[in-house]
Amino acid sequence: MRKLWRYGIAVVTVGAALLITKSLEQYTDITPLFYAAIVISAWFGGMGPGLLAVVLATVALDYYFIPPLYTLRPDLKQISFLLVFGILAVLTSWMSAKRKRTQEALREARDELELRVEERTAELRQANESLRERGEALQEVQTELAHVTRVMTLGELTASIAHEVNQPLAAIVTNGNACLRWLGGASPNLTEARQAVDRIIKDSYRASAVISRVRTLVKKAPARSDLVDLNDVILEVLALAESEARRNHVLLKQQLAGDLPFVHGDRVQLQQVILNLIINGLESIAKSNSGSRELSISSTKDEANNVVVAVRDSGDGLDPANLQRVFDAFFTTKADGMGMGLAISRTIIESHGGRLWATTNAQKGAVFQFTIPVDGESAT
Amino acid sequence: MSNAEAMVFVIDDDESMREALKSLIRSVGLRVETFASAQEFLESRRPNVAACLILDVRMPGLSGLDLQRDLVERNIHIPIIFITGHGDIPMSVRAMKAGAVEFLTKPFRDQDLLDAIQQALDRDRLARSHQAETAELHHRYQSLTPRESEVFGLVVKGLLNKQIALQLGTSEITIKLHRRQVMEKMDAASLADLVRMAERLSK
């Protein structure tokens, strides 16, 4: 049906050209309208209808305009005219059809492009959305972890805070009493009394500073006992620490034992310990400005049936005098440190029946490692 | 004996606390010396006067309880008053059993501490005079001749002169002379006095 319509264009346009040219014969040249008919046919119908228009136009010219009129046998003189017309007509038809095809191909290509751009945009939007969701989930995990740091250790924390605050308070009370005694009696000693009051003021600030340091820390989460694959925990934590490592240009390495037994413990707390050790290592490397920037974490099983996790950094290492002290609550070498991380970590590990200790790395930096005993029934 | 000679030692790793204690103790006219650690105290030269020790339980390095044990092992007898930020009962029981005078929890009433110091100094003075007496007794005992020592041992067992003479194969008169010599050298007023001295010497 559509094909018939395309060829019909050729018939109709050539017919129209013939009628108009015939009626205006004495005012115009005979070929332009026929060319127009061929161009239109080729444009709208394609190459086939274009060629049909050429044939019809040549026949019409020969029959109606070329002497002898009304015959299909042209004068010998006119054959060259018809020949030239025919060739030009074919060329015209071909160019028109081709032009049209090119344009259509272009439009199709453009349409397709638009479609694809739309599709890709939708895909991107979706990817963005899921990224955002994952970012939120990650943030939640981080927040949760951060929360845990402050939490589980309530026992340790309150003991430490109590000690830290009580110390200056005891000094204040004692100085207060001393001051009263220096003021009493027959000849009050104002110099001594004044010095005691100065110390009272100093210790009051000290107590207040302790309180503001710990004000941010609060709450409590009950320890759980899960079967934990420490390799899994390490990988999760490494994923969390990755951006921090990249920011500090530190290479994270891992050496995980393939056949690591499961241990019993609180997954989140153990995550916390490992994260704490890794972050400490990264901070130590960040502070140091020489040599390799590498942090490696390994897991193994020792002969005593313990899982051993070691975190080695290439930072400046520990002062041998501080190897033990770093685990004391409120001991810190960082300007903004609370001095709680390692104290808490040691508490966690000990509550799992293990040990956490520090050594100096053979080459450079520090090694923090902990053991968790594998109990027989939970080993897999 | 008065407080003038006495000395109070304070060991606390917290400087504020050291300063405060120093001031309080000085305000009642006592001499005081402070140390930041147990090691510092052990390395110091201490005057040979009545003294007591105020000791913080919780210190880095050698803890207060460790030091208490250490001092006993080194045969250094000095009354100890413990002070602690967070004493628990087992800890205080341990300290008291090992001979501590008092176990105070910070912050404490100043009078409690001063009373404890007084008690500790009294205890040290007593121990010192007791020690001096014992040393004097030993000194006297050393001045006895071997035969006098023998007579001394038998007399305080309750034997009569006659029995002693028989046992030692000598005359009753000779024993009487030895016995008077022993009473004189030991500065004993009576037989009961001599028995009491014998008991202290045997410790």
XYZ file of C-alpha atoms in Angstrom:
583
model
C 0.000 0.000 0.000
C 2.732 2.340 1.021
C 4.800 1.318 -2.004
C 1.885 2.056 -4.346
C 1.542 5.471 -2.740
C 5.279 6.184 -3.334
C 5.074 5.324 -7.013
C 1.754 7.243 -7.258
C 3.693 10.376 -6.301
C 5.779 9.950 -9.484
C 2.687 9.598 -11.673
C 0.870 12.531 -10.045
C 3.801 14.962 -10.065
C 4.839 14.197 -13.639
C 1.151 14.508 -14.707
C 0.901 17.868 -12.963
C 4.158 19.050 -14.562
C 2.821 17.965 -17.965
C -0.507 19.808 -17.547
C 1.071 23.035 -16.314
C 3.913 23.037 -18.880
C 1.482 22.233 -21.742
C -0.856 25.042 -20.782
C 1.959 27.567 -20.365
C 3.962 26.293 -23.342
C 4.517 29.629 -25.047
C 5.717 31.428 -21.834
C 8.185 28.948 -20.378
C 10.928 26.487 -20.968
C 9.615 22.945 -21.045
C 12.001 21.073 -18.676
C 12.074 22.785 -15.198
C 8.733 21.504 -13.946
C 9.625 17.968 -15.012
C 12.905 18.210 -13.072
C 10.857 19.426 -10.143
C 8.518 16.436 -10.460
C 11.520 14.060 -10.513
C 13.114 15.711 -7.447
C 9.817 15.538 -5.533
C 9.243 11.906 -6.505
C 12.759 10.868 -5.542
C 12.611 12.875 -2.320
C 9.367 11.516 -1.024
C 9.273 8.168 -2.815
C 12.904 7.188 -3.048
C 15.084 5.970 -5.934
C 12.422 3.751 -7.555
C 9.702 6.386 -7.870
C 12.412 8.855 -8.976
C 13.372 6.617 -11.894
C 9.702 6.068 -12.784
C 9.284 9.856 -12.869
C 12.331 10.076 -15.206
C 10.815 7.556 -17.606
C 7.356 9.182 -17.502
C 8.843 12.681 -17.951
C 10.996 11.575 -20.953
C 8.009 9.895 -22.604
C 5.787 12.943 -21.929
C 8.385 15.342 -23.347
C 8.837 13.212 -26.467
C 5.129 12.753 -26.983
C 3.810 16.217 -26.211
C 6.644 18.649 -26.880
C 9.285 17.131 -29.195
C 8.498 17.302 -32.913
C 6.995 15.372 -34.475
C 4.315 15.971 -31.845
C 2.114 13.203 -30.494
C 4.427 10.404 -31.561
C 6.986 8.422 -29.542
C 9.481 8.535 -32.354
C 11.563 11.624 -31.834
C 13.211 13.632 -34.514
C 16.848 12.602 -34.882
C 17.884 16.163 -33.921
C 15.945 15.944 -30.681
C 17.391 12.600 -29.513
C 20.494 14.254 -28.045
C 18.199 16.642 -26.114
C 16.184 13.766 -24.738
C 19.365 11.859 -23.916
C 20.825 14.805 -21.995
C 17.500 15.335 -20.223
C 17.329 11.645 -19.339
C 20.850 11.566 -17.882
C 20.337 14.775 -15.919
C 16.980 13.504 -14.721
C 18.471 10.242 -13.470
C 21.270 12.107 -11.719
C 18.800 14.531 -10.163
C 16.610 11.700 -9.011
C 19.584 9.827 -7.555
C 20.951 12.849 -5.708
C 17.571 13.787 -4.347
C 16.868 10.290 -3.080
C 20.319 9.993 -1.644
C 20.082 13.338 0.079
C 16.801 12.333 1.553
C 18.181 9.035 2.777
C 21.152 10.775 4.384
C 18.878 13.191 6.132
C 16.698 10.444 7.392
C 19.670 8.445 8.591
C 20.851 11.528 10.376
C 17.538 12.069 12.027
C 17.320 8.473 13.013
C 20.799 8.633 14.451
C 19.868 11.747 16.351
C 16.695 10.223 17.667
C 18.550 7.136 18.719
C 21.185 9.257 20.372
C 18.584 11.168 22.287
C 16.995 7.958 23.392
C 20.277 6.579 24.546
C 21.216 9.744 26.356
C 17.940 9.537 28.187
C 18.536 5.930 29.070
C 22.039 6.611 30.300
C 20.839 9.576 32.304
C 18.284 7.416 34.020
C 20.907 4.779 34.714
C 23.285 7.369 36.122
C 20.607 8.808 38.306
C 19.891 5.368 39.648
C 23.558 4.640 40.231
C 23.854 7.934 42.042
C 20.942 7.095 44.199
C 22.307 3.713 45.195
C 25.712 5.222 45.843
C 24.138 7.732 48.117
C 22.280 4.963 49.909
C 25.462 2.986 50.320
C 27.245 6.063 51.550
C 24.524 6.499 54.127
C 24.753 2.878 55.147
C 28.514 3.213 55.474
C 28.125 6.325 57.524
C 25.715 4.490 59.759
C 28.216 1.711 60.312
C 30.880 4.270 61.072
C 28.645 6.125 63.457
C 27.769 2.878 65.125
C 31.428 1.974 65.465
C 32.279 5.373 66.799
C 29.469 4.970 69.243
C 30.782 1.642 70.392
C 34.158 3.181 71.164
C 32.518 5.416 73.641
C 30.275 2.771 74.916
C 31.098 -0.681 76.088
C 33.879 0.619 78.135
C 31.651 2.327 80.616
C 33.149 0.353 83.461
C 36.682 1.263 82.549
C 35.681 4.760 81.714
C 33.932 5.535 84.971
C 36.844 4.129 86.937
C 39.271 6.285 84.993
C 37.136 9.380 85.181
C 36.548 8.848 88.853
C 40.278 8.590 89.403
C 41.136 11.538 87.180
C 38.592 13.812 88.787
C 39.047 12.531 92.284
C 42.744 13.242 92.254
C 42.443 17.041 91.955
C 39.413 17.025 94.250
C 41.384 15.261 96.955
C 44.173 17.783 96.505
C 41.661 20.638 96.758
C 40.199 19.293 99.991
C 43.650 18.773 101.465
C 44.828 22.216 100.402
C 41.639 23.734 101.824
C 42.271 22.082 105.166
C 45.899 23.113 105.112
C 44.870 26.676 104.325
C 42.507 26.785 107.312
C 45.256 25.502 109.543
C 47.737 28.091 108.252
C 45.135 30.823 108.927
C 44.231 29.549 112.390
C 46.279 29.802 115.535
C 47.926 32.744 117.181
C 50.037 33.898 114.222
C 48.388 33.065 110.874
C 50.824 32.349 108.053
C 49.304 34.280 105.164
C 51.999 33.309 102.661
C 51.392 29.604 103.149
C 47.625 30.136 103.118
C 47.836 32.063 99.852
C 49.936 29.341 98.239
C 47.405 26.730 99.308
C 44.596 28.762 97.737
C 46.615 29.121 94.523
C 46.936 25.354 94.371
C 43.207 24.984 95.017
C 42.475 27.171 92.001
C 44.918 25.275 89.807
C 43.450 21.913 90.783
C 39.904 23.155 90.238
C 40.793 23.976 86.643
C 42.416 20.602 86.294
C 39.288 18.800 87.488
C 37.162 20.861 85.195
C 39.414 20.060 82.235
C 39.049 16.348 82.896
C 35.298 16.718 82.929
C 35.161 18.553 79.656
C 37.420 15.931 78.086
C 35.073 13.135 78.993
C 31.802 14.990 78.577
C 31.475 13.662 75.047
C 31.798 10.081 76.121
C 28.852 8.114 77.321
C 26.728 4.905 77.307
C 26.798 1.165 77.235
C 26.277 -1.790 74.973
C 26.071 -5.319 76.317
C 28.792 -7.635 75.045
C 27.530 -10.327 72.725
C 28.961 -13.695 72.002
C 28.970 -14.620 68.327
C 31.042 -17.012 66.304
C 33.366 -14.603 64.583
C 35.625 -15.049 61.585
C 38.339 -12.529 62.340
C 39.389 -12.459 58.692
C 35.917 -11.179 57.829
C 36.149 -8.579 60.539
C 39.569 -7.479 59.280
C 38.286 -7.107 55.718
C 35.284 -5.081 56.877
C 37.478 -2.781 58.875
C 39.976 -2.411 56.045
C 37.100 -1.295 53.818
C 36.181 1.296 56.419
C 39.749 2.498 56.794
C 40.445 2.655 53.078
C 39.520 6.272 52.523
C 41.547 7.341 55.535
C 44.513 5.387 54.202
C 44.176 6.940 50.768
C 43.957 10.379 52.266
C 47.272 9.763 54.020
C 48.849 8.028 51.017
C 49.325 4.852 52.980
C 49.433 1.445 51.356
C 47.234 -1.063 53.184
C 48.487 -4.641 53.041
C 46.935 -7.809 54.332
C 48.210 -11.299 55.032
C 45.315 -13.391 56.202
C 45.636 -17.047 57.121
C 43.449 -19.149 54.873
C 42.344 -21.644 57.518
C 41.709 -19.296 60.405
C 39.442 -20.863 63.039
C 36.405 -18.963 64.304
C 36.529 -17.402 67.728
C 33.780 -16.616 70.216
C 33.283 -12.951 70.819
C 31.542 -9.684 70.247
C 31.933 -8.891 66.598
C 31.423 -5.154 66.963
C 33.877 -4.879 69.827
C 36.520 -6.793 67.905
C 35.871 -4.573 64.890
C 36.386 -1.664 67.204
C 39.734 -2.934 68.414
C 41.031 -3.606 64.911
C 39.788 -0.273 63.631
C 41.415 1.454 66.569
C 44.757 -0.227 65.889
C 44.585 0.601 62.182
C 43.621 4.217 62.754
C 46.418 4.576 65.314
C 48.848 3.114 62.772
C 47.647 5.468 60.062
C 47.976 8.451 62.378
C 51.467 7.399 63.311
C 52.443 7.113 59.648
C 50.787 10.441 58.895
C 52.888 12.109 61.571
C 56.080 10.557 60.279
C 57.509 12.024 57.109
C 60.230 9.606 56.150
C 60.411 6.360 54.224
C 57.755 3.917 53.220
C 54.150 4.536 54.070
C 52.787 1.107 54.719
C 50.376 -0.515 57.103
C 49.978 -4.267 57.109
C 47.586 -6.451 59.001
C 48.001 -10.177 59.363
C 46.127 -13.055 60.907
C 47.624 -16.379 61.941
C 47.078 -19.223 64.346
C 49.771 -19.969 66.894
C 50.748 -23.294 68.496
C 48.825 -22.451 71.647
C 45.622 -22.453 69.598
C 45.187 -18.699 69.580
C 44.258 -16.551 66.668
C 46.885 -13.818 66.426
C 46.153 -10.542 64.675
C 49.044 -8.129 64.136
C 48.975 -4.566 62.850
C 52.337 -3.199 61.697
C 52.897 0.383 60.714
C 55.863 2.213 59.263
C 55.440 5.246 61.475
C 57.995 6.570 63.926
C 57.330 3.755 66.377
C 57.037 3.856 70.129
C 59.385 5.123 72.760
C 60.467 1.893 74.527
C 59.587 3.576 77.801
C 56.002 3.887 76.626
C 55.453 0.328 75.383
C 53.446 -0.431 78.521
C 52.111 3.010 79.277
C 50.278 3.372 75.979
C 47.648 1.036 77.391
C 47.006 3.216 80.438
C 43.764 5.127 80.412
C 44.272 8.797 79.557
C 47.816 8.190 78.388
C 48.269 9.787 74.998
C 50.976 11.219 72.786
C 48.463 12.862 70.472
C 47.626 16.527 70.798
C 43.908 15.842 70.590
C 43.892 12.305 71.973
C 41.767 11.130 74.846
C 44.172 8.349 75.708
C 41.309 5.896 75.894
C 41.544 3.891 72.663
C 44.218 1.405 73.631
C 43.036 1.140 77.213
C 39.608 0.249 75.910
C 41.020 -2.092 73.284
C 43.022 -3.962 75.892
C 39.934 -4.292 78.057
C 38.005 -5.726 75.141
C 40.708 -8.216 74.238
C 41.170 -9.298 77.833
C 37.442 -9.774 78.205
C 37.776 -12.177 75.270
C 40.436 -14.098 77.172
C 43.235 -12.742 74.996
C 46.176 -10.397 75.260
C 47.019 -7.132 73.497
C 50.552 -5.803 73.485
C 52.905 -3.538 71.607
C 56.414 -4.065 70.321
C 58.726 -2.130 68.080
C 58.855 -3.181 64.466
C 62.149 -4.734 63.349
C 62.563 -2.237 60.509
C 60.524 0.791 61.411
C 57.388 1.683 63.300
C 55.314 -0.229 65.817
C 53.551 -3.574 65.979
C 50.358 -4.008 67.919
C 49.119 -7.537 68.195
C 46.464 -9.415 70.049
C 45.514 -13.013 70.618
C 42.089 -14.517 71.006
C 41.938 -18.114 72.197
C 40.109 -20.570 69.988
C 38.016 -22.696 72.251
C 37.613 -26.288 71.125
C 33.893 -26.394 70.433
C 33.773 -23.183 68.468
C 36.689 -24.086 66.231
C 35.604 -25.023 62.754
C 59.683 12.141 122.698
C 58.244 15.072 120.800
C 57.244 15.555 117.166
C 60.149 17.908 116.550
C 62.462 15.146 115.449
C 59.845 13.085 113.622
C 59.639 12.849 109.873
C 56.728 12.138 107.561
C 57.443 10.681 104.133
C 54.883 11.074 101.345
C 54.932 8.995 98.174
C 52.354 9.969 95.552
C 52.776 10.188 91.806
C 50.360 13.124 91.642
C 52.222 16.361 92.135
C 49.189 18.341 93.306
C 48.488 15.760 95.945
C 52.117 15.785 97.084
C 52.110 19.545 97.432
C 48.804 19.567 99.271
C 49.895 16.876 101.715
C 53.189 18.602 102.281
C 51.444 21.858 103.149
C 48.907 20.193 105.446
C 51.529 18.227 107.340
C 53.847 21.213 107.666
C 50.934 23.311 108.961
C 50.850 21.156 112.108
C 54.591 21.529 112.595
C 55.795 18.186 111.299
C 58.745 17.699 109.014
C 57.842 16.195 105.679
C 59.614 14.908 102.609
C 57.854 13.921 99.384
C 58.690 11.427 96.632
C 57.102 10.898 93.226
C 57.711 7.149 93.168
C 58.508 4.174 95.355
C 61.896 3.838 93.677
C 62.776 7.417 94.528
C 61.946 6.727 98.158
C 64.000 3.534 98.281
C 66.993 5.326 96.823
C 66.825 8.181 99.301
C 68.871 8.439 102.507
C 66.527 8.573 105.446
C 67.428 10.093 108.816
C 67.328 7.704 111.744
C 64.367 9.297 113.502
C 60.787 8.340 114.239
C 58.993 8.386 110.935
C 55.965 7.206 109.036
C 55.051 6.800 105.412
C 52.012 8.124 103.582
C 51.699 5.966 100.526
C 49.468 6.180 97.464
C 48.250 2.716 96.483
C 47.962 3.321 92.786
C 51.186 4.430 91.182
C 52.928 3.586 87.952
C 55.884 1.283 88.451
C 56.073 -0.133 91.952
C 52.607 0.191 93.496
C 52.030 1.099 97.125
C 51.227 -2.480 98.057
C 54.346 -3.703 96.241
C 56.451 -1.267 98.191
C 54.921 -2.380 101.482
C 55.961 -5.975 100.740
C 59.361 -4.827 99.541
C 60.054 -2.913 102.736
C 59.184 -5.951 104.849
C 61.559 -8.055 102.758
C 64.313 -5.509 103.235
C 63.603 -5.528 106.965
C 62.733 -1.838 106.901
C 60.028 -1.258 109.483
C 58.187 1.989 109.013
C 54.484 2.451 109.771
C 52.468 3.014 106.604
C 49.304 5.028 106.062
C 47.728 4.175 102.712
C 45.782 6.696 100.736
C 43.903 5.709 97.613
C 41.571 7.197 95.081
C 39.433 4.117 94.790
C 40.224 1.598 97.447
C 38.322 -1.634 97.368
C 37.797 -3.779 100.414
C 40.115 -6.675 99.468
C 42.875 -4.178 98.817
C 42.467 -2.443 102.160
C 42.243 -5.773 103.984
C 45.507 -6.839 102.367
C 47.196 -3.605 103.337
C 45.967 -3.705 106.934
C 46.933 -7.361 107.367
C 50.413 -6.494 106.187
C 50.609 -4.001 109.016
C 49.335 -0.702 107.661
C 48.309 1.841 110.287
C 45.399 3.245 108.314
C 43.797 3.022 104.899
C 42.233 6.328 103.821
C 40.163 6.979 100.732
C 40.701 10.280 98.937
C 39.436 12.779 99.680
C 39.818 12.195 103.419
C 39.191 14.381 106.474
C 42.417 16.128 107.403
C 41.950 15.212 111.042
C 41.745 11.529 110.114
C 45.066 11.779 108.352
C 46.709 13.782 111.121
C 45.422 11.342 113.740
C 46.760 8.468 111.680
C 50.112 10.193 111.371
C 50.249 10.705 115.122
C 49.344 7.095 115.708
C 51.941 5.933 113.207
C 54.673 8.067 114.721
C 53.785 6.804 118.215
C 53.950 3.283 116.929
C 57.334 3.904 115.353
C 58.667 5.497 118.526
C 57.478 2.554 120.562
C 59.019 0.140 118.122
C 62.218 2.095 118.173
C 62.468 2.208 121.960
C 61.521 -1.443 122.125
C 64.233 -2.172 119.617
C 66.688 -0.086 121.597
C 65.820 -1.943 124.797
C 66.275 -5.281 123.141
C 69.598 -4.164 121.752
C 70.630 -3.047 125.229
C 69.599 -6.417 126.687
C 71.635 -8.248 124.091
C 74.520 -5.994 124.892
C 74.256 -6.861 128.578
C 73.882 -10.540 127.850
C 77.059 -10.452 125.770
C 78.959 -9.222 128.843
C 78.217 -12.440 130.768
C 80.943 -15.078 131.061
C 80.134 -18.532 129.649
C 79.552 -19.919 133.128
C 77.331 -16.940 134.037
C 75.303 -17.580 130.847
C 74.819 -21.177 131.897
C 73.688 -20.129 135.379
C 71.379 -17.497 133.808
C 69.696 -20.150 131.633
C 69.134 -22.520 134.550
C 67.954 -19.814 136.963
C 65.220 -18.589 134.629
C 64.076 -22.230 134.190
C 63.172 -22.050 137.871
C 65.938 -24.288 139.256
C 67.131 -23.769 142.822
C 70.797 -22.909 143.527
C 71.333 -26.372 144.961
C 69.977 -28.040 141.816
C 72.084 -25.822 139.583
C 75.221 -26.590 141.627
C 74.503 -30.273 141.314
C 73.947 -30.022 137.561
C 77.072 -27.971 136.934
C 79.184 -30.017 139.386
C 80.130 -27.118 141.630
C 79.297 -25.717 145.053
C 76.134 -23.880 145.993
C 78.243 -20.917 147.180
C 79.836 -20.515 143.751
C 76.411 -20.551 142.091
C 75.184 -17.887 144.497
C 78.130 -15.668 143.472
C 77.491 -16.250 139.768
C 73.836 -15.539 140.253
C 74.484 -12.211 141.957
C 76.876 -11.360 139.115
C 74.192 -12.144 136.506
C 71.568 -10.035 138.296
C 74.002 -7.146 138.441
C 75.223 -7.343 134.844
C 71.712 -7.729 133.476
C 70.467 -4.899 135.700
C 67.590 -7.068 136.896
C 65.659 -5.971 140.022
C 64.152 -9.374 140.688
C 63.932 -12.938 139.469
C 60.691 -12.055 137.651
C 62.529 -9.219 135.906
C 65.246 -11.592 134.811
C 62.710 -14.091 133.455
C 61.066 -11.315 131.428
C 64.481 -10.355 129.979
C 65.181 -13.954 129.082
C 61.924 -14.092 127.179
C 62.817 -10.984 125.158
C 66.279 -12.272 124.430
C 64.916 -15.547 123.141
C 62.729 -13.802 120.552
